[in-house]
Coordinates of C-alpha atoms and ligand atoms in Angstrom, one line a residue:
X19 CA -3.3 25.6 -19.1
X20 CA -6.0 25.1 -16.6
X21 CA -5.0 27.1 -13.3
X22 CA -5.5 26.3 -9.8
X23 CA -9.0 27.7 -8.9
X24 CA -11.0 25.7 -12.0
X25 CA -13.2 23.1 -11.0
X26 CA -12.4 19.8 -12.4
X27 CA -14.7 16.9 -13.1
X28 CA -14.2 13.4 -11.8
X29 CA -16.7 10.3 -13.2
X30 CA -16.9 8.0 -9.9
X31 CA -16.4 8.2 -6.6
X32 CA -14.5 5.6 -5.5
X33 CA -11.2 5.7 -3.8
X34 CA -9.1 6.6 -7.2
X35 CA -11.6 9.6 -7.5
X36 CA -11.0 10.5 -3.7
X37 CA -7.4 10.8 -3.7
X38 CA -7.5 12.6 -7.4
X39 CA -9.9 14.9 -5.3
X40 CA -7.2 15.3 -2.5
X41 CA -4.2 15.8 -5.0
X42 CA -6.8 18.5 -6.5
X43 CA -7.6 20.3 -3.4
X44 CA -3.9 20.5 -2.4
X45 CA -3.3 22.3 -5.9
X46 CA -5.9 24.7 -5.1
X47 CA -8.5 23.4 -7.3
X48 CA -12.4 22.8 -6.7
X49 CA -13.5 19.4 -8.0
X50 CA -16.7 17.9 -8.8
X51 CA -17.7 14.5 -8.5
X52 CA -20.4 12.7 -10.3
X53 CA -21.1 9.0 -8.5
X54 CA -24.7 7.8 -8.2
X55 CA -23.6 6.6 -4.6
X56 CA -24.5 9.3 -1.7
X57 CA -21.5 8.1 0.1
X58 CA -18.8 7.4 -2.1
X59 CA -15.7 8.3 -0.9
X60 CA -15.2 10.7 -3.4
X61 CA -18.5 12.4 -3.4
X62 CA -18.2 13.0 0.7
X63 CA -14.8 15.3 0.2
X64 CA -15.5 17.0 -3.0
X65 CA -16.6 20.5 -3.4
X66 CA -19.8 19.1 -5.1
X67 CA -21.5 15.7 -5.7
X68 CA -24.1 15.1 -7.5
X69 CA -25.5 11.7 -6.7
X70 CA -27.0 10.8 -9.9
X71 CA -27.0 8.4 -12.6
X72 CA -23.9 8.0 -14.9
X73 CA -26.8 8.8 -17.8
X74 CA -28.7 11.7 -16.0
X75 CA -29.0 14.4 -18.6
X76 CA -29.7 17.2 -15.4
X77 CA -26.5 15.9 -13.5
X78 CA -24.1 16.0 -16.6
X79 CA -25.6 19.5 -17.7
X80 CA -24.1 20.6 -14.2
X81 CA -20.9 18.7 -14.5
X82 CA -20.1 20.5 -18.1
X83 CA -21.4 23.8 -16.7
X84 CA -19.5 23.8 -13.7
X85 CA -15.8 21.6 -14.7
X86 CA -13.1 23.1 -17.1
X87 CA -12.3 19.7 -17.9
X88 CA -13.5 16.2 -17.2
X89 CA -12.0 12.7 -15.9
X90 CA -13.1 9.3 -15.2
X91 CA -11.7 7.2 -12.4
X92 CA -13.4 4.1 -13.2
X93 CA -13.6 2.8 -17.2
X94 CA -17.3 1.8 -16.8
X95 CA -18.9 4.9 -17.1
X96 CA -21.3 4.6 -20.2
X97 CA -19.3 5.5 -23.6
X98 CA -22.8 7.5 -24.4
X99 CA -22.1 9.9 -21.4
X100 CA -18.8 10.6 -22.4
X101 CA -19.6 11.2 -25.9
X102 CA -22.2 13.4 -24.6
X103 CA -19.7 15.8 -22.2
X104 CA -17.1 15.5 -25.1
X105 CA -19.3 17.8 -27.2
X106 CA -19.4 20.4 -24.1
X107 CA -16.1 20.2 -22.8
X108 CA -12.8 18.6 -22.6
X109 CA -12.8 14.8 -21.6
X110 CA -9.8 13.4 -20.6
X111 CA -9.1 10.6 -21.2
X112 CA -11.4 10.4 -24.5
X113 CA -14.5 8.6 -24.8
X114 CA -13.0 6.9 -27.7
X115 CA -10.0 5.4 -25.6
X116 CA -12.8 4.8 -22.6
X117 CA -14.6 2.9 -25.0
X118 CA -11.9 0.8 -26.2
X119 CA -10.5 -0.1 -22.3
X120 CA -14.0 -1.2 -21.2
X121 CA -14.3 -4.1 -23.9
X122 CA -11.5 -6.4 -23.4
X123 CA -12.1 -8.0 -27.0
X124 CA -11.3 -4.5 -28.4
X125 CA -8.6 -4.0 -26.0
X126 CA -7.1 -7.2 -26.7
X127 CA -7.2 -6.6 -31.0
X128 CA -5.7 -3.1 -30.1
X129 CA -2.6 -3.8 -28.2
X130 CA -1.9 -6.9 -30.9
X131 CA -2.5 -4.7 -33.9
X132 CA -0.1 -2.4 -32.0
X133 CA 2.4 -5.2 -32.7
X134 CA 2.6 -5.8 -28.8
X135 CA 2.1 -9.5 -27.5
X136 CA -1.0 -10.9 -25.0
X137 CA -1.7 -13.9 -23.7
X138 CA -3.6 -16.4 -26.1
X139 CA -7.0 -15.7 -26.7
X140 CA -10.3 -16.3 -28.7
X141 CA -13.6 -14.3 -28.7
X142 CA -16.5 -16.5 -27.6
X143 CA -19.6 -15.4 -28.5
X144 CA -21.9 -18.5 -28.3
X145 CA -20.9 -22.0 -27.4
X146 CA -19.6 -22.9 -30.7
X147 CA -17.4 -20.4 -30.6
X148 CA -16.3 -21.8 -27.5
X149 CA -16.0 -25.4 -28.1
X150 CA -13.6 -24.1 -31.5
X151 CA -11.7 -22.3 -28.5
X152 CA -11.4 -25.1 -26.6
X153 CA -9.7 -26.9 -29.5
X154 CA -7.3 -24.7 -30.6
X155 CA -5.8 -23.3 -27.2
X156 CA -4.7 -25.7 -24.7
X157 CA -5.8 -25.9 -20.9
X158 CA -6.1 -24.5 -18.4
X159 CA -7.8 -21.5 -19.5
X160 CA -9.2 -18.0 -17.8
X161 CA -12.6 -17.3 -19.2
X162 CA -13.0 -13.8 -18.6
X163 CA -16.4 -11.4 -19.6
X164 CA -15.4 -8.6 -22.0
X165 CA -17.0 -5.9 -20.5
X166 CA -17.9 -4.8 -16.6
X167 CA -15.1 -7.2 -14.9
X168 CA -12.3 -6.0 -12.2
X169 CA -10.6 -7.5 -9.6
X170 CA -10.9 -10.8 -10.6
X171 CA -14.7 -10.3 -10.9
X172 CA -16.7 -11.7 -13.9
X173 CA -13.7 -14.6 -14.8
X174 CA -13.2 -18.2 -14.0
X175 CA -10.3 -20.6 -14.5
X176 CA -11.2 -23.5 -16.6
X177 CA -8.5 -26.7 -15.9
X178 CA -10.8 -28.9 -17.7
X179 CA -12.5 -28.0 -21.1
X180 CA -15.4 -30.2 -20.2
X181 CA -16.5 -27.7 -17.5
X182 CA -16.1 -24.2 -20.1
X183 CA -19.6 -24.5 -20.7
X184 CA -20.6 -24.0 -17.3
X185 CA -18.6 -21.5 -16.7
X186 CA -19.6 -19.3 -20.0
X187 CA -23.0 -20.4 -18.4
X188 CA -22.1 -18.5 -15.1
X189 CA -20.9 -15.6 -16.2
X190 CA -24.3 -15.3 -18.0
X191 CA -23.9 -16.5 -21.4
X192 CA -22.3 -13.4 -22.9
X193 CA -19.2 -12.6 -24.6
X194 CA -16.5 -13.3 -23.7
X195 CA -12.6 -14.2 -23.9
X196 CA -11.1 -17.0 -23.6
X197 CA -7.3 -16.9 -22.9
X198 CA -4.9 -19.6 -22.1
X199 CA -3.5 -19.3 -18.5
X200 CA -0.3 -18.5 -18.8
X201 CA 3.2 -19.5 -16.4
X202 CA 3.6 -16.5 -14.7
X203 CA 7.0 -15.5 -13.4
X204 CA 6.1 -12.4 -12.5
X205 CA 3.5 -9.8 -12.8
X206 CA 4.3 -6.0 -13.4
X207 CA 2.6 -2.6 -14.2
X208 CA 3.9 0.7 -16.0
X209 CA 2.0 4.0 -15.0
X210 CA 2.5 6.9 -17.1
X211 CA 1.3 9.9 -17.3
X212 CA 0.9 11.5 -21.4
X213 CA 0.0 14.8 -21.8
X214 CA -1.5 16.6 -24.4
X215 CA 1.3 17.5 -26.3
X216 CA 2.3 13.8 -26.3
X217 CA 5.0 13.8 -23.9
X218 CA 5.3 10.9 -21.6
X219 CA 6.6 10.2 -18.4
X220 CA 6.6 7.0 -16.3
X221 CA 6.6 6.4 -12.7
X222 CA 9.1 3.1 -11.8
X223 CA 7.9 0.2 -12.8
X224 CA 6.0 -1.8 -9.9
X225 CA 6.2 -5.5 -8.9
X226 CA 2.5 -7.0 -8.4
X227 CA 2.0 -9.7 -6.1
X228 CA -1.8 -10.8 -6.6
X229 CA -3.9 -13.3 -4.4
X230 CA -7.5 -14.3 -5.8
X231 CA -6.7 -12.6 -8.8
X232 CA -7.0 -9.2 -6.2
X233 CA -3.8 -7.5 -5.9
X234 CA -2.5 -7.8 -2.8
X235 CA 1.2 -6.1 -2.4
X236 CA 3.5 -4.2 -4.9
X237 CA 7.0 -4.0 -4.4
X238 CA 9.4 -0.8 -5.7
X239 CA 11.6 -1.2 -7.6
X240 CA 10.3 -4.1 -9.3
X241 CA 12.6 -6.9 -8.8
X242 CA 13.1 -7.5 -12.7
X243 CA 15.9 -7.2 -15.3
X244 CA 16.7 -3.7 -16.1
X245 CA 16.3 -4.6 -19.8
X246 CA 13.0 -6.2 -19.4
X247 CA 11.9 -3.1 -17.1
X248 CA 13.0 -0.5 -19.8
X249 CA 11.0 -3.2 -22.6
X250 CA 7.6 -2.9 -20.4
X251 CA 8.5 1.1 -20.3
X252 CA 8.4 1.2 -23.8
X253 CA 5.5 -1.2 -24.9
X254 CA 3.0 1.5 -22.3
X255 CA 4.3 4.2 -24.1
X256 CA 3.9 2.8 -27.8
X257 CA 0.1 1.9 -26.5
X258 CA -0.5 5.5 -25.4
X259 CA 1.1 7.3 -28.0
X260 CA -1.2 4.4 -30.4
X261 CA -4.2 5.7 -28.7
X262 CA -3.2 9.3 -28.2
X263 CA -3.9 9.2 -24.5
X264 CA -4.0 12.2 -22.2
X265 CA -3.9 11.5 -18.5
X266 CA -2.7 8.8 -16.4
X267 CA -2.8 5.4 -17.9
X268 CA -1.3 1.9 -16.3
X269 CA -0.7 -1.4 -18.2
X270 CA -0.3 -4.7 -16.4
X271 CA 1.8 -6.9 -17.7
X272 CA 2.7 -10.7 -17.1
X273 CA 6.1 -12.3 -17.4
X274 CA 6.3 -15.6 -18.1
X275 CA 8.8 -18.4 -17.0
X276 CA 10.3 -18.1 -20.3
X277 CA 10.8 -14.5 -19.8
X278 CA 8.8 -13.7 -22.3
X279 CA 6.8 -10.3 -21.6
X280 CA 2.6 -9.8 -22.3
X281 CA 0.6 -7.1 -22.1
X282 CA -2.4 -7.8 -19.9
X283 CA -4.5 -5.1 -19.8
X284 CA -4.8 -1.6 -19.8
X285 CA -6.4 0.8 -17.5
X286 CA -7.3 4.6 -18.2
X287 CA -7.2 6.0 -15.0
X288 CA -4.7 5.7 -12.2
X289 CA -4.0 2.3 -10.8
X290 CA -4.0 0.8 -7.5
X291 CA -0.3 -0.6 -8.1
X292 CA 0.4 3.1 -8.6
X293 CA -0.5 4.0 -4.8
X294 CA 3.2 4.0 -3.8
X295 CA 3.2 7.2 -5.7
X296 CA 1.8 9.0 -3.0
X297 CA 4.3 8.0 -0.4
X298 CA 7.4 7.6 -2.5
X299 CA 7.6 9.1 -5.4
X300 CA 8.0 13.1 -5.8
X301 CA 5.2 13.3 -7.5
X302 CA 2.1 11.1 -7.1
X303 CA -0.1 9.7 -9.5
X304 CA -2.8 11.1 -8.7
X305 CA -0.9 14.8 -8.9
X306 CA 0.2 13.7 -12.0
X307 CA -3.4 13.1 -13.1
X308 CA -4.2 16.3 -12.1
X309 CA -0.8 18.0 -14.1
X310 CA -2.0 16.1 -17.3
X311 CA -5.9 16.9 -17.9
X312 CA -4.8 20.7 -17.0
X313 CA -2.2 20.8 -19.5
X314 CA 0.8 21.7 -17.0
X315 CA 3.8 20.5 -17.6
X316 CA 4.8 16.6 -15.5
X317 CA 6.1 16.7 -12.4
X318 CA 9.1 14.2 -11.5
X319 CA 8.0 10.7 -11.5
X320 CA 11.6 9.9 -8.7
X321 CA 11.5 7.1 -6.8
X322 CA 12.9 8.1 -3.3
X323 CA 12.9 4.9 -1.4
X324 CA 12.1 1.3 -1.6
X325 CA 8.6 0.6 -0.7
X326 CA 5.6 -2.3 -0.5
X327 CA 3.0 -1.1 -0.8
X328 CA -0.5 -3.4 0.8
X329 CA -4.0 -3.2 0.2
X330 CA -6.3 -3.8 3.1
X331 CA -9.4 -5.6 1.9
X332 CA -12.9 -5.6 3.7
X333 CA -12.2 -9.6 4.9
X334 CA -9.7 -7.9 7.3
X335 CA -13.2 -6.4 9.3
X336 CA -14.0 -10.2 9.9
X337 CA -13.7 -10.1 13.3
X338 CA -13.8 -6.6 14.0
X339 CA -12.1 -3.6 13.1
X340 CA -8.3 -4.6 12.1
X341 CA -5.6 -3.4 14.9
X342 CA -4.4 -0.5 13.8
X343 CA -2.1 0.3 16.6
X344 CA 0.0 -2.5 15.2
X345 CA 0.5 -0.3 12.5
X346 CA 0.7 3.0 13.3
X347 CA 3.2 2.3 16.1
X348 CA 6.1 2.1 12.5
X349 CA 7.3 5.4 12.2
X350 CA 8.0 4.0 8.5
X351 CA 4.4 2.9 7.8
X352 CA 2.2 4.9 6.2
X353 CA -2.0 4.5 6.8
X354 CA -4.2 5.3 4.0
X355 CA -8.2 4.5 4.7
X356 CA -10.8 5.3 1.9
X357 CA -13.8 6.3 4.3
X358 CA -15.9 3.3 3.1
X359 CA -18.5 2.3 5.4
X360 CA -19.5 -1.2 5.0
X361 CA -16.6 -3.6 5.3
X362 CA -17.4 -6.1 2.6
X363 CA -15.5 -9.3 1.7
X364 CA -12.8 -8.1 -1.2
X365 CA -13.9 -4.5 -1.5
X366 CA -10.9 -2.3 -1.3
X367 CA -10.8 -0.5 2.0
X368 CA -7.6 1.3 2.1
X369 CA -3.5 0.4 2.0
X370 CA -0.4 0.5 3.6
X371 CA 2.7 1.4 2.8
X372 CA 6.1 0.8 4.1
X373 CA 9.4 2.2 3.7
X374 CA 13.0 1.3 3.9
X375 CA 16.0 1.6 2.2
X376 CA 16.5 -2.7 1.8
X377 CA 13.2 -3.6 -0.5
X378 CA 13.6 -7.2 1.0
X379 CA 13.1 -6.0 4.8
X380 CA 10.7 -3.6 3.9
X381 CA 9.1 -6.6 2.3
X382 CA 9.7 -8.8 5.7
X383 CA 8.3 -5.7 7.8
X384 CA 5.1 -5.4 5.6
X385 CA 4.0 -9.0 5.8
X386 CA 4.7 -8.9 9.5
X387 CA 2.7 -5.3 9.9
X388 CA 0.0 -7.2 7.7
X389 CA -0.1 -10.0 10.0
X390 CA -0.5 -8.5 12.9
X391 CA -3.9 -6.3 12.0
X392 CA -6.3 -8.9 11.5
X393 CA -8.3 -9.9 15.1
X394 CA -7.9 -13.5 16.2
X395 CA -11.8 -14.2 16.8
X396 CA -10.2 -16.1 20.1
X397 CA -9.0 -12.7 21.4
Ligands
LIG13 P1 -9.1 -7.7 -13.7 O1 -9.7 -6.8 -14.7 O2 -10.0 -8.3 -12.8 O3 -7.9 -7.1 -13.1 P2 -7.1 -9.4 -15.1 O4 -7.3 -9.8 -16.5 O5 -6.1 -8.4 -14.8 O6 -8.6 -8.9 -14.6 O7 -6.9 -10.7 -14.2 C1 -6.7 -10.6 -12.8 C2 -5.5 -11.4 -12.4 O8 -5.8 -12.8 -12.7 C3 -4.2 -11.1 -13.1 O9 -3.5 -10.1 -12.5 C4 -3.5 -12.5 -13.0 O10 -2.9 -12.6 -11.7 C5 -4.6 -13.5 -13.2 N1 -4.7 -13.8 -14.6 C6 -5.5 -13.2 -15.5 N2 -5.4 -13.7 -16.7 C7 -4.4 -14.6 -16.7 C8 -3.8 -15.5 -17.6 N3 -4.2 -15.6 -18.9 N4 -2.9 -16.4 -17.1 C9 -2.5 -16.4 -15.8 N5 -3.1 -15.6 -14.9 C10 -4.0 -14.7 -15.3
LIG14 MG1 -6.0 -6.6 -13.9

């Protein structure tokens, strides 16, 4: 076990790294962040940053001298560095399932060959490969880059296979998949926590309500059959048991209007559907995160009220920094900013939460909080 006191290591310094870094601190440990950004989030509350290069050979020397073990809280960190740390100190998750979650072609072979359903798909590598694509899957499609995409970034919807070329043109003529758009009912995610020892625990499953291909709300519980709930509960844990995961892990999934369920896609890290954690659940993800790369035993996943949970994205700073006060006058809503300071159109800025015992109000209240925080340029 790795005891409070230890410095752990966090690759990026983004939001999921900053709130890791608080869970952390809380526990009593130091933590180390490696982001090449001077200001990320991160970086700014941890005990050290160095801003450096995800391939610096000076800055990872310091982050396996100083850091009894070693996270990631994006999945884009080059598979080289990891390899490189794994041969110094403990990396969890392993390079090996970092490597496999940042290609979605491999990602997409794995959770098949694990028996477990996706979306259609094909590889495209050139536009042959694409025009055979075209043929055997019907439209619309999602053409989607396999590596380096997130939040919707780096994919297009095709309705029309005459315009696939262009748009394998515009994500820069690499591979990619192409995948069949599928009737969704519903979208939902399973966090889970695995430790070492291969024991699993899973947080409640969370509804995901996505606009622009950017989630926008979750809702908890998820407002699905129990039986399909408890069927998404066990296809994460057959994925992470298949890739013998330690640490937090979250697959999306997508239900269909025929109630069928897919796997979507996989992420090794904590998950932004997963931030109700922190103000509903005993334990948080992020603690969790912590419990699991130290080898300490889980602590309890319990859901202990409804909650929606909303992300505030930099387009809210159109017209000036949001209203908070019509926030922060709910004694039930909860504030959560990430200390970025450039407001950009989509970046993640922070989230709200809000919590009642009826899900449907608390889902009334949050869209009306939501509402409410953007300026009206006429004001
Ligand atoms: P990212 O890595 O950007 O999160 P995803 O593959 O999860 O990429 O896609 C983002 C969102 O786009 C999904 O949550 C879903 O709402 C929509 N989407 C993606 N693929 C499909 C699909 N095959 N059919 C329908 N909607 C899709
Ligand atoms: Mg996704």
């Amino acid at each position: 076990m790795i005891l409070p006191g230890t410095t752990l290591g966090v690759l990026g310094g983004g939001q999921l790294g900053r709130m890791f870094t608080m869970a952390a601190h809380t526990m009593g440990y130091r933590v180390a962040v490696l982001d090449p950004d001077p200001d990320s989030p991160a970086g700014r509350i941890a005990d050290q940053h160095l801003h450096a290069a995800y391939t610096d050979a000076w800055a990872l020397d310091q982050l396996a001298k100083a850091c009894a073990v070693i996270t990631t809280e994006f999945e884009n960190v080059p598979a080289d560095t990891l390899c490189n740390l794994e041969t110094r100190c403990s990396v969890r998750p392993s390079a090996r399932v970092l490597a496999l979650t940042q290609d979605r072609v491999r990602e997409k072979n794995f959770i098949n060959q694990t028996g477990l359903p996706t979306a259609p798909f094909r590889v495209v590598h050139n536009l042959p490969a694409l025009s055979a694509a075209c043929n055997e899957l019907t439209p619309p499609y999602i053409i989607k880059r396999s590596s380096l995409g997130y939040d919707g970034k780096g994919q297009m919807l095709i309705d029309d296979p005459a315009a696939a070329e262009k748009a394998f043109h515009a994500l820069g003529d690499m591979k990619c998949v192409l995948e069949k758009q599928v009737n969704i009912a519903l979208e939902i995610s399973v966090i889970l926590g695995r430790s070492y020892d291969g024991t699993i625990v899973c947080f409640p499953v969370a509804e995901n309500i996505h606009h622009n291909a950017i989630l926008h709300m979750t809702l908890v519980p998820a407002r699905v059959e129990a039986v399909l709930a408890r069927k998404a509960i066990d296809m994460a844990s057959t994925l992470a048991h298949a890739l013998e995961y330690c640490g937090i892990m979250a697959v999306e999934f997508f239900i269909t209007k025929e109630n069928e369920l897919l796997v979507n896609e996989i992420a090794p890290r904590p998950h932004n559907s997963g931030h109700y954690t922190l103000d509903a659940c005993v334990t948080s993800q992020f603690e969790q995160q912590v419990r699991m790369i130290c080898g300490l035993p889980a602590g309890e996943p319990r859901l202990l009220s409804p909650i929606v949970m909303v992300n505030l994205l930099g387009d809210l700073w159109e017209n000036g920094i949001p209203r908070w006060g019509a926030l922060l006058h709910h004694s039930n809503a909860k504030l959560h900013l990430y200390g970025k300071l450039e407001a950009r159109p989509g970046r993640k800025m922070g989230h709200f939460c809000y919590l009642q015992n009826d899900l449907e109000k608390a889902l009334v209240m949050a869209n009306d909080i939501f509402n409410h925080l953007s300026r009206d340029p006429k004001m």
